[in-house]
Coordinates of C-alpha atoms in Angstrom, one line a residue:
Chain A
M1 CA -57.4 125.5 -40.1
G2 CA -56.7 127.4 -36.8
L3 CA -54.2 124.8 -35.5
P4 CA -51.3 125.2 -37.9
N5 CA -51.2 129.0 -37.1
V6 CA -51.1 128.2 -33.4
S7 CA -48.1 125.9 -33.8
E8 CA -46.3 128.5 -36.1
D9 CA -46.9 131.2 -33.5
L10 CA -45.5 128.9 -30.8
S11 CA -42.4 128.0 -32.8
S12 CA -41.6 131.6 -33.6
E13 CA -42.2 132.5 -30.0
M14 CA -39.8 129.7 -29.0
E15 CA -37.2 131.0 -31.4
V16 CA -37.5 134.5 -29.9
D17 CA -37.2 133.1 -26.4
A18 CA -34.1 131.0 -27.4
F19 CA -32.5 134.1 -29.0
R20 CA -33.2 136.1 -25.9
R21 CA -31.6 133.5 -23.7
L22 CA -28.5 132.8 -25.9
F23 CA -27.7 136.4 -27.0
P24 CA -29.3 138.6 -24.3
L25 CA -27.3 141.7 -25.1
R26 CA -27.9 141.5 -28.9
Y27 CA -31.6 141.0 -28.2
F28 CA -31.7 144.1 -26.0
E29 CA -29.7 146.2 -28.4
R30 CA -32.1 145.4 -31.3
H31 CA -34.8 146.9 -29.2
L32 CA -32.7 149.8 -28.1
A33 CA -32.1 150.7 -31.7
E34 CA -35.8 151.2 -32.0
S35 CA -35.9 153.3 -28.8
I36 CA -38.0 150.8 -27.0
R37 CA -37.5 148.0 -24.4
P38 CA -38.5 144.4 -24.6
D39 CA -41.4 145.1 -22.1
G40 CA -42.7 147.8 -24.4
R41 CA -41.5 150.8 -22.4
P42 CA -39.8 153.9 -23.8
L43 CA -36.2 154.2 -22.6
G44 CA -36.9 156.9 -20.1
K45 CA -40.1 155.6 -18.6
A46 CA -40.4 153.9 -15.2
R47 CA -42.5 150.9 -14.6
E48 CA -46.0 151.1 -13.1
T49 CA -45.8 152.0 -9.4
S50 CA -48.3 151.4 -6.6
I51 CA -48.2 152.2 -2.9
F52 CA -50.4 150.5 -0.2
L53 CA -50.2 151.9 3.2
G54 CA -51.0 149.9 6.4
A55 CA -50.1 146.6 4.9
V56 CA -48.9 145.1 8.3
A57 CA -51.4 145.3 11.1
S58 CA -48.9 144.4 13.8
A59 CA -46.6 147.4 13.0
N60 CA -46.8 151.1 13.9
G61 CA -46.4 152.1 10.3
S62 CA -46.1 150.0 7.1
A63 CA -46.2 150.2 3.4
L64 CA -46.1 147.8 0.5
V65 CA -44.6 149.2 -2.7
K66 CA -44.6 147.7 -6.1
I67 CA -42.5 149.0 -9.0
G68 CA -43.2 146.7 -11.8
S69 CA -42.6 143.3 -10.3
T70 CA -40.2 144.5 -7.6
T71 CA -42.1 144.3 -4.4
I72 CA -40.9 145.7 -1.1
L73 CA -42.7 145.6 2.3
T74 CA -41.6 147.9 5.0
A75 CA -42.8 147.9 8.6
I76 CA -41.8 150.2 11.5
K77 CA -41.8 149.1 15.1
M78 CA -41.4 151.7 17.8
E79 CA -39.6 150.9 21.1
V80 CA -38.6 153.1 24.0
M81 CA -34.9 153.4 24.7
T82 CA -32.5 155.5 26.8
P83 CA -31.0 158.2 24.5
S84 CA -27.2 158.5 24.2
L85 CA -25.3 161.0 26.2
E86 CA -24.1 162.9 23.0
S87 CA -27.7 163.5 21.9
P88 CA -30.0 163.3 25.0
D89 CA -33.0 164.8 23.3
E90 CA -32.9 162.8 20.1
G91 CA -34.4 159.5 19.1
C92 CA -32.9 156.9 16.8
L93 CA -33.7 155.3 13.5
A94 CA -32.4 151.8 12.6
I95 CA -32.8 150.6 9.0
D96 CA -32.4 147.0 8.0
F97 CA -32.9 145.7 4.5
H98 CA -33.6 142.0 4.2
M99 CA -33.5 139.8 1.1
P100 CA -35.1 136.5 2.1
P101 CA -34.6 133.6 -0.3
I102 CA -38.2 133.9 -1.6
C103 CA -37.3 137.1 -3.5
S104 CA -34.9 135.7 -6.2
P105 CA -33.5 132.5 -7.5
I106 CA -30.0 133.9 -6.9
V107 CA -30.5 134.4 -3.1
R108 CA -29.9 131.1 -1.3
P109 CA -30.5 130.4 2.4
G110 CA -27.5 130.4 4.7
R111 CA -25.5 133.3 3.4
P112 CA -27.1 136.7 3.1
A113 CA -27.5 138.4 -0.3
E114 CA -24.7 140.7 -1.3
A115 CA -27.1 143.5 -2.0
S116 CA -28.6 143.5 1.5
P117 CA -25.9 145.4 3.5
V118 CA -25.2 147.7 0.6
V119 CA -28.8 148.8 0.2
S120 CA -29.1 149.1 4.0
K121 CA -26.2 151.4 4.2
Q122 CA -27.4 153.4 1.2
L123 CA -30.8 153.9 2.7
S124 CA -29.4 154.9 6.1
D125 CA -27.1 157.5 4.5
T126 CA -29.8 158.8 2.2
I127 CA -32.5 159.2 5.0
S128 CA -30.0 160.8 7.4
S129 CA -28.4 163.2 4.9
S130 CA -31.8 164.3 3.5
K131 CA -32.7 165.6 6.9
M132 CA -36.2 164.3 6.2
I133 CA -36.8 163.5 9.9
D134 CA -35.9 165.7 12.8
L135 CA -34.7 163.1 15.4
K136 CA -35.7 165.5 18.1
E137 CA -39.3 164.6 17.3
L138 CA -38.6 161.1 18.5
S139 CA -37.6 162.3 22.0
L140 CA -40.0 161.6 24.9
V141 CA -38.2 162.8 28.1
S142 CA -34.9 164.6 27.5
G143 CA -32.0 162.4 28.6
K144 CA -34.3 159.7 29.9
A145 CA -36.5 158.3 27.2
A146 CA -36.7 158.5 23.4
W147 CA -38.2 156.4 20.6
M148 CA -36.1 153.9 18.7
A149 CA -37.8 153.3 15.3
Y150 CA -36.9 150.0 13.7
L151 CA -37.4 150.1 9.9
D152 CA -37.4 146.5 8.6
I153 CA -37.5 146.5 4.9
Y154 CA -38.2 143.1 3.2
C155 CA -37.8 142.5 -0.5
L156 CA -40.5 140.0 -1.5
D157 CA -39.7 140.1 -5.2
A158 CA -36.4 141.3 -6.6
D159 CA -36.9 142.5 -10.2
G160 CA -34.5 145.4 -10.4
A161 CA -34.2 148.9 -9.0
L162 CA -34.2 147.6 -5.4
F163 CA -32.9 150.8 -3.9
D164 CA -35.6 152.9 -5.5
A165 CA -38.4 150.7 -4.3
A166 CA -36.9 150.3 -0.8
L167 CA -36.5 154.1 -0.4
L168 CA -40.0 154.7 -1.6
S169 CA -41.3 152.0 0.8
A170 CA -39.3 153.4 3.7
V171 CA -40.6 157.0 3.0
A172 CA -44.2 155.7 2.6
S173 CA -44.1 153.8 5.9
L174 CA -42.7 156.8 7.7
S175 CA -45.5 158.9 6.3
H176 CA -48.0 156.2 7.6
L177 CA -46.3 155.9 11.0
Q178 CA -48.6 156.4 14.0
I179 CA -46.5 157.0 17.2
P180 CA -48.0 155.2 20.2
V181 CA -49.3 157.2 23.1
V182 CA -47.1 156.7 26.2
A183 CA -47.1 157.9 29.8
M184 CA -44.7 157.9 32.7
N185 CA -45.7 155.8 35.6
D186 CA -44.8 156.3 39.3
D187 CA -41.5 154.5 39.0
G188 CA -40.5 156.8 36.2
K189 CA -40.9 154.2 33.6
I190 CA -42.4 154.8 30.2
V191 CA -45.6 152.7 29.6
L192 CA -47.9 152.4 26.7
V193 CA -51.4 153.9 27.1
S194 CA -53.9 151.7 25.3
E195 CA -56.8 153.3 23.5
E196 CA -59.4 151.8 25.9
D197 CA -58.0 152.7 29.2
G198 CA -56.6 156.1 28.2
Q199 CA -59.4 157.9 30.0
K200 CA -59.0 156.0 33.2
R201 CA -55.3 156.7 33.7
E202 CA -54.1 159.2 36.2
Q203 CA -50.8 159.7 34.3
E204 CA -50.9 162.3 31.6
P205 CA -49.6 161.0 28.2
V206 CA -46.1 162.3 27.5
N207 CA -46.6 162.6 23.8
K208 CA -50.3 163.4 23.3
E209 CA -49.7 165.8 20.4
K210 CA -46.7 164.0 18.8
R211 CA -48.5 161.2 17.0
K212 CA -47.2 161.8 13.4
L213 CA -43.7 162.7 12.2
T214 CA -43.2 165.8 10.2
L215 CA -41.5 164.8 7.0
R216 CA -39.5 167.6 5.3
S217 CA -37.8 167.5 1.9
I218 CA -38.7 163.8 1.2
P219 CA -36.1 162.0 -0.9
F220 CA -37.0 159.9 -4.0
S221 CA -34.6 158.1 -6.3
L222 CA -34.3 156.8 -9.8
T223 CA -31.8 154.2 -11.0
C224 CA -30.7 154.4 -14.6
I225 CA -28.6 152.2 -16.7
L226 CA -26.0 153.6 -19.1
H227 CA -25.3 151.5 -22.2
K228 CA -23.4 153.0 -25.1
N229 CA -25.4 156.2 -25.9
Y230 CA -28.6 155.0 -24.2
I231 CA -30.0 155.8 -20.8
L232 CA -32.6 153.3 -19.5
A233 CA -34.6 154.4 -16.5
D234 CA -35.9 152.0 -13.8
P235 CA -34.2 148.8 -15.1
T236 CA -35.5 145.3 -14.5
A237 CA -33.3 142.6 -13.0
E238 CA -32.6 141.2 -16.5
E239 CA -31.5 144.6 -17.8
E240 CA -29.4 145.1 -14.7
S241 CA -27.6 141.8 -15.2
I242 CA -26.9 142.4 -18.9
M243 CA -25.9 146.1 -18.8
E244 CA -23.8 146.6 -15.8
T245 CA -23.4 150.4 -15.4
H246 CA -25.9 151.9 -13.0
V247 CA -26.4 155.4 -11.9
T248 CA -28.7 156.1 -8.9
V249 CA -29.7 159.8 -8.4
V250 CA -31.5 160.8 -5.2
L251 CA -33.4 164.2 -5.2
D252 CA -35.7 165.6 -2.6
T253 CA -39.1 167.2 -3.3
S254 CA -37.5 170.6 -3.5
G255 CA -35.2 169.4 -6.3
Q256 CA -32.0 169.3 -4.3
L257 CA -29.5 166.6 -5.0
I258 CA -29.1 164.4 -2.0
S259 CA -26.9 161.6 -3.3
L260 CA -25.5 160.2 -6.5
Y261 CA -24.3 156.6 -6.7
K262 CA -22.4 155.1 -9.5
P263 CA -20.7 151.8 -8.4
G264 CA -18.1 151.3 -11.2
G265 CA -19.3 149.5 -14.3
P266 CA -17.8 149.3 -17.8
V267 CA -19.3 152.6 -19.1
L268 CA -17.6 155.8 -18.0
A269 CA -20.3 158.4 -17.6
Y270 CA -20.0 161.8 -19.2
T271 CA -21.3 164.8 -17.2
S272 CA -24.1 165.2 -19.8
A273 CA -25.2 161.6 -19.1
I274 CA -25.3 162.3 -15.4
Q275 CA -27.3 165.5 -16.0
D276 CA -29.8 163.5 -18.2
C277 CA -30.2 161.0 -15.4
A278 CA -30.9 163.9 -13.0
A279 CA -33.5 165.3 -15.4
L280 CA -35.3 162.0 -15.5
T281 CA -35.1 161.7 -11.7
R282 CA -36.7 165.2 -11.4
Q283 CA -39.7 164.0 -13.5
R284 CA -39.9 160.8 -11.5
V285 CA -39.8 162.7 -8.1
K286 CA -43.0 164.6 -9.2
E287 CA -44.7 161.3 -10.1
L288 CA -43.7 159.5 -6.9
K289 CA -44.7 162.5 -4.8
S290 CA -48.2 162.5 -6.3
F291 CA -48.5 158.7 -5.7
L292 CA -47.5 159.1 -2.1
D293 CA -50.0 162.0 -1.6
K294 CA -52.8 159.9 -3.2
A295 CA -52.0 156.9 -0.9
N296 CA -52.0 159.2 2.2
S297 CA -55.2 160.9 1.3
A298 CA -56.8 157.5 0.6
M299 CA -55.8 156.4 4.1
E300 CA -57.4 159.6 5.6
V301 CA -60.7 158.9 3.8
E302 CA -60.7 155.3 5.3
Chain B
M1 CA -59.8 133.5 31.4
E2 CA -63.0 132.8 29.5
Y3 CA -62.2 131.8 25.9
V4 CA -65.8 130.9 25.0
S5 CA -68.6 133.1 26.2
P6 CA -71.9 131.6 27.6
E7 CA -73.4 132.6 24.3
G8 CA -70.9 130.3 22.6
L9 CA -68.7 133.0 21.0
R10 CA -64.9 133.2 21.1
L11 CA -62.8 136.2 21.8
D12 CA -62.8 137.3 18.2
G13 CA -66.5 136.8 17.7
R14 CA -66.3 133.4 16.0
R15 CA -68.3 130.3 16.9
P16 CA -66.3 127.3 18.1
M17 CA -66.5 125.5 14.8
E18 CA -65.9 128.6 12.6
M19 CA -62.7 129.2 10.7
R20 CA -61.1 132.6 10.2
Q21 CA -61.5 134.4 6.9
I22 CA -59.1 132.8 4.4
R23 CA -57.7 134.4 1.2
A24 CA -55.1 133.1 -1.3
E25 CA -53.4 134.6 -4.2
I26 CA -51.1 132.8 -6.7
G27 CA -48.1 134.2 -8.5
A28 CA -47.0 136.7 -6.0
V29 CA -43.3 136.4 -6.8
S30 CA -42.4 136.9 -10.5
K31 CA -39.0 135.3 -10.4
A32 CA -40.1 132.1 -8.6
D33 CA -41.3 129.0 -10.5
G34 CA -44.3 129.0 -8.3
S35 CA -45.5 131.3 -5.5
A36 CA -48.5 132.1 -3.3
I37 CA -49.8 134.3 -0.5
F38 CA -52.1 132.7 2.0
E39 CA -54.0 134.5 4.7
M40 CA -55.9 133.0 7.6
G41 CA -57.4 135.9 9.6
N42 CA -54.5 138.1 10.6
T43 CA -51.9 135.4 9.8
K44 CA -50.2 136.3 6.4
V45 CA -47.7 134.0 4.8
I46 CA -45.9 134.1 1.4
A47 CA -44.4 131.0 -0.1
A48 CA -42.1 130.6 -3.2
V49 CA -40.9 127.5 -4.9
Y50 CA -37.8 127.3 -7.0
G51 CA -37.3 124.2 -9.0
P52 CA -37.0 121.5 -10.0
R53 CA -33.4 122.8 -10.6
E54 CA -29.9 121.5 -10.6
V55 CA -28.7 120.4 -7.2
Q56 CA -26.5 123.1 -5.6
N57 CA -24.4 120.7 -3.6
R58 CA -23.5 117.7 -5.7
N59 CA -22.9 115.6 -2.6
Q60 CA -26.6 115.8 -1.8
Q61 CA -27.8 114.7 -5.2
I62 CA -30.0 111.7 -5.1
S63 CA -30.1 109.6 -8.3
S64 CA -33.6 108.0 -7.7
H65 CA -35.6 111.1 -6.7
A66 CA -35.6 114.8 -6.1
L67 CA -34.1 116.5 -3.1
V68 CA -36.7 118.7 -1.3
R69 CA -35.5 121.6 0.8
C70 CA -37.5 124.0 2.9
E71 CA -36.8 127.2 4.8
Y72 CA -39.3 128.9 7.2
S73 CA -38.6 132.3 8.5
M74 CA -40.6 135.0 10.3
A75 CA -40.3 138.7 9.5
N76 CA -39.0 140.8 12.4
F77 CA -42.3 142.7 12.5
S78 CA -44.6 139.7 12.2
T79 CA -45.3 139.5 15.9
G80 CA -46.5 141.9 18.6
D81 CA -43.0 142.7 19.8
R82 CA -40.2 143.1 17.3
M83 CA -38.4 139.8 17.0
R84 CA -34.7 139.7 17.7
K85 CA -34.2 136.0 17.2
P86 CA -31.3 134.8 15.1
K87 CA -32.2 133.4 11.7
G88 CA -31.8 129.7 12.6
D89 CA -33.6 129.5 15.9
R90 CA -34.9 126.1 17.0
R91 CA -38.5 126.8 16.3
S92 CA -37.9 127.9 12.8
T93 CA -35.7 124.9 12.2
E94 CA -38.4 122.6 13.5
I95 CA -41.1 124.2 11.4
S96 CA -38.9 124.0 8.3
L97 CA -38.5 120.3 8.9
V98 CA -42.2 119.8 9.5
I99 CA -43.1 121.6 6.3
R100 CA -40.4 119.7 4.3
Q101 CA -41.6 116.3 5.5
T102 CA -45.2 117.2 5.0
M103 CA -44.6 118.3 1.4
E104 CA -42.3 115.4 0.6
A105 CA -45.1 113.1 1.4
C106 CA -47.2 114.5 -1.4
I107 CA -44.6 115.4 -4.1
L108 CA -43.9 112.7 -6.6
T109 CA -40.2 113.0 -6.2
H110 CA -39.4 109.9 -8.1
L111 CA -40.5 111.7 -11.3
L112 CA -37.7 114.3 -10.8
P113 CA -34.5 112.5 -10.1
R114 CA -31.2 114.3 -9.6
S115 CA -33.0 117.6 -9.1
Q116 CA -33.7 119.9 -6.2
I117 CA -36.9 121.7 -5.2
D118 CA -36.6 124.6 -2.8
I119 CA -39.6 125.7 -0.8
Y120 CA -39.2 129.1 1.0
V121 CA -41.9 130.3 3.4
Q122 CA -41.9 133.8 4.9
V123 CA -44.4 134.8 7.7
L124 CA -45.3 138.5 7.2
Q125 CA -47.9 138.6 10.0
A126 CA -48.4 136.0 12.8
D127 CA -51.6 135.5 14.7
G128 CA -51.6 131.8 15.4
G129 CA -51.7 128.9 13.0
T130 CA -48.5 129.9 11.1
R131 CA -47.4 126.3 10.3
S132 CA -50.9 125.5 8.9
A133 CA -50.8 128.7 6.8
C134 CA -47.3 127.9 5.6
I135 CA -48.3 124.4 4.5
N136 CA -51.3 125.7 2.6
A137 CA -49.2 128.4 1.0
A138 CA -46.5 125.9 0.1
T139 CA -49.2 123.6 -1.5
L140 CA -50.4 126.5 -3.7
A141 CA -46.9 127.5 -4.6
L142 CA -46.0 123.9 -5.6
A143 CA -49.2 123.6 -7.7
D144 CA -48.3 127.0 -9.3
A145 CA -44.8 125.7 -10.1
G146 CA -46.4 122.7 -11.9
I147 CA -44.6 120.1 -9.6
P148 CA -46.4 116.7 -9.7
M149 CA -48.2 115.9 -6.5
R150 CA -50.2 112.9 -5.3
D151 CA -52.8 115.3 -4.0
L152 CA -53.0 118.8 -2.4
V153 CA -51.9 119.0 1.2
T154 CA -54.0 121.2 3.4
S155 CA -53.6 121.9 7.1
C156 CA -55.6 123.3 9.9
S157 CA -55.4 123.5 13.7
A158 CA -57.9 122.7 16.4
G159 CA -57.8 123.0 20.1
Y160 CA -59.7 122.3 23.3
L161 CA -60.4 125.2 25.7
N162 CA -63.1 125.8 28.3
S163 CA -64.3 122.2 27.6
T164 CA -65.1 123.2 24.0
P165 CA -63.4 122.0 20.8
L166 CA -62.3 125.0 18.8
L167 CA -61.3 125.2 15.1
D168 CA -58.5 127.3 13.7
L169 CA -56.9 128.8 16.8
N170 CA -55.6 132.4 16.8
Y171 CA -52.6 133.5 18.9
V172 CA -54.5 134.3 22.1
E173 CA -56.2 130.8 22.1
D174 CA -52.9 129.1 21.0
S175 CA -50.9 130.6 23.8
A176 CA -53.6 129.7 26.4
G177 CA -51.8 126.5 27.2
G178 CA -54.5 124.2 26.2
P179 CA -54.2 121.3 23.8
D180 CA -53.4 122.3 20.2
V181 CA -53.7 119.8 17.4
T182 CA -52.2 120.7 14.0
L183 CA -53.3 118.4 11.2
G184 CA -52.2 118.0 7.6
I185 CA -54.2 115.8 5.2
L186 CA -54.3 114.7 1.6
P187 CA -58.1 115.5 1.2
K188 CA -58.8 113.3 -1.9
L189 CA -56.9 110.3 -0.6
D190 CA -58.2 110.8 2.9
K191 CA -54.7 110.3 4.4
V192 CA -53.0 112.1 7.2
T193 CA -49.5 113.5 6.5
L194 CA -49.1 115.6 9.6
L195 CA -50.3 115.3 13.1
Q196 CA -48.8 117.3 16.0
M197 CA -50.3 117.9 19.4
D198 CA -49.1 119.9 22.4
S199 CA -50.4 119.4 25.9
K200 CA -52.5 116.6 27.3
L201 CA -55.9 115.6 25.9
P202 CA -58.1 112.6 26.7
I203 CA -58.3 110.1 23.8
D204 CA -62.1 110.4 23.4
I205 CA -61.9 114.2 23.1
L206 CA -58.9 113.9 20.6
E207 CA -61.2 112.2 18.1
N208 CA -63.7 115.1 18.2
V209 CA -60.9 117.6 17.9
M210 CA -59.2 115.7 15.1
Q211 CA -62.5 115.4 13.3
L212 CA -63.0 119.2 13.6
A213 CA -59.5 119.8 12.2
I214 CA -60.2 117.4 9.3
E215 CA -63.3 119.3 8.4
G216 CA -61.3 122.5 8.5
C217 CA -58.6 120.9 6.2
K218 CA -61.3 119.9 3.7
A219 CA -62.9 123.3 3.7
I220 CA -59.4 124.8 2.9
A221 CA -58.9 122.1 0.2
N222 CA -62.1 123.2 -1.5
Y223 CA -61.1 126.8 -1.4
I224 CA -57.6 126.0 -2.7
R225 CA -59.1 124.1 -5.6
E226 CA -61.3 127.0 -6.5
V227 CA -58.3 129.4 -6.5
L228 CA -56.3 127.0 -8.7
L229 CA -59.2 126.6 -11.1
E230 CA -59.7 130.4 -11.3
N231 CA -56.0 130.8 -11.9
T232 CA -56.0 128.2 -14.7
K233 CA -59.0 129.9 -16.4
Q234 CA -57.1 133.2 -16.3
L235 CA -54.0 131.6 -17.8
E236 CA -56.1 130.1 -20.6
Y237 CA -57.7 133.4 -21.3
R238 CA -54.3 135.2 -21.4
R239 CA -53.0 132.6 -23.9
G240 CA -56.1 132.7 -26.0
V241 CA -56.9 129.0 -25.6

């Protein structure tokens, strides 16, 4: 008796799936009319978020962030460089966002994904304009040596809201960053002091007290989709491809607006819609701040 | 440098015939048809399979069987010093070719004519044995994608240092300059699909080293089968079968 029901369920499931593929917009709009999304989320709710610090053992700081299925891995490598003449007592931060072909069926080997340079630029601008890091903290010897922090951000699974996940991952890895201890040798060169032979060295470490960066006014972001009168927070890749108008709002922990990004799209946003997006972002910032604090305190316990 | 202590222990505390801790996870990439993470000690690799799908370049379409493509790449932070290599460096190209040829030997390509199977492998952390880890990850990803195969392909490396055969070399042992044998086998069929060796090695010792690598491959095959079985049980449970 059980078998016919199973086949009926399968056929109806097939019909739903076929409808979803053939008429994606109508499928979504039917859900939106009920103020719900196909994955069961309310319109203003973000997907489940998790942060794992220290995911890469070979890096000085790293974080794996998952927002729904979107997975981003960030690792920081520190290298000593000669600072520029314009800013002799400042270090440098280089941010690179990579989309390897594993992350999405759209990304093919050979040519880089369109989104890569765009997200890289957005991240660089956001982190520098938020004044989250004082680059003077990356200085070792004024005019002679400073840290160059390479942030390599890899998208392992692209399922929408890439910028949000990338920014969260970058911020998390910066909060996890352990700056290596270095000393100046007799030739005036900066050398790493390994943990074991730290005691035996005659040279005094240059940066004994500067092991962690002080992060001020941390930026967090939320991407929303505007479709007719609806605002959908934290879209999936499918939602992004169907409804093309995105608004990304970046706020810091003190609630200040850092950047607002609306790259065209068919929907012209009213001021009220932008304000609604900002309100949703404000809520999301609190959430993300608590996630990051939990992840950091878990690391301290370990 | 002494790679095996008088007590018979290696630099990382393992015995000569002991493998590193292995861990695998299926379904790491939601958008891929099949994907897997494979860890061997500190070596971490993620593989994704897209396909069978329409051939991107019609000129490459083969009417009798599927076209298999593979791309291997290493994350900039995967090694001790940050990598600055261009994307298509020689080593990556060579390993891509090795993985493709190894996987082609086990995929039943004749069942999927005029289609394309893309295997993408990304090294997240490298500590020796990356090509073995990549082959194991690719096998899991292909199985997850439901692509028909003759058998699983499993791979493991073995070497010979301080007059001792060593199983599953890490980076320090690998870069010691001694012989390094990378082996890929079809465990059920007992056939070798991949055999690579660097440096000189007497033939009588090669047999011992190869036998050691085969045992390593078989141990990995058993583990991979367990992972696949567990994954299938979870799928059954989710679908209420």
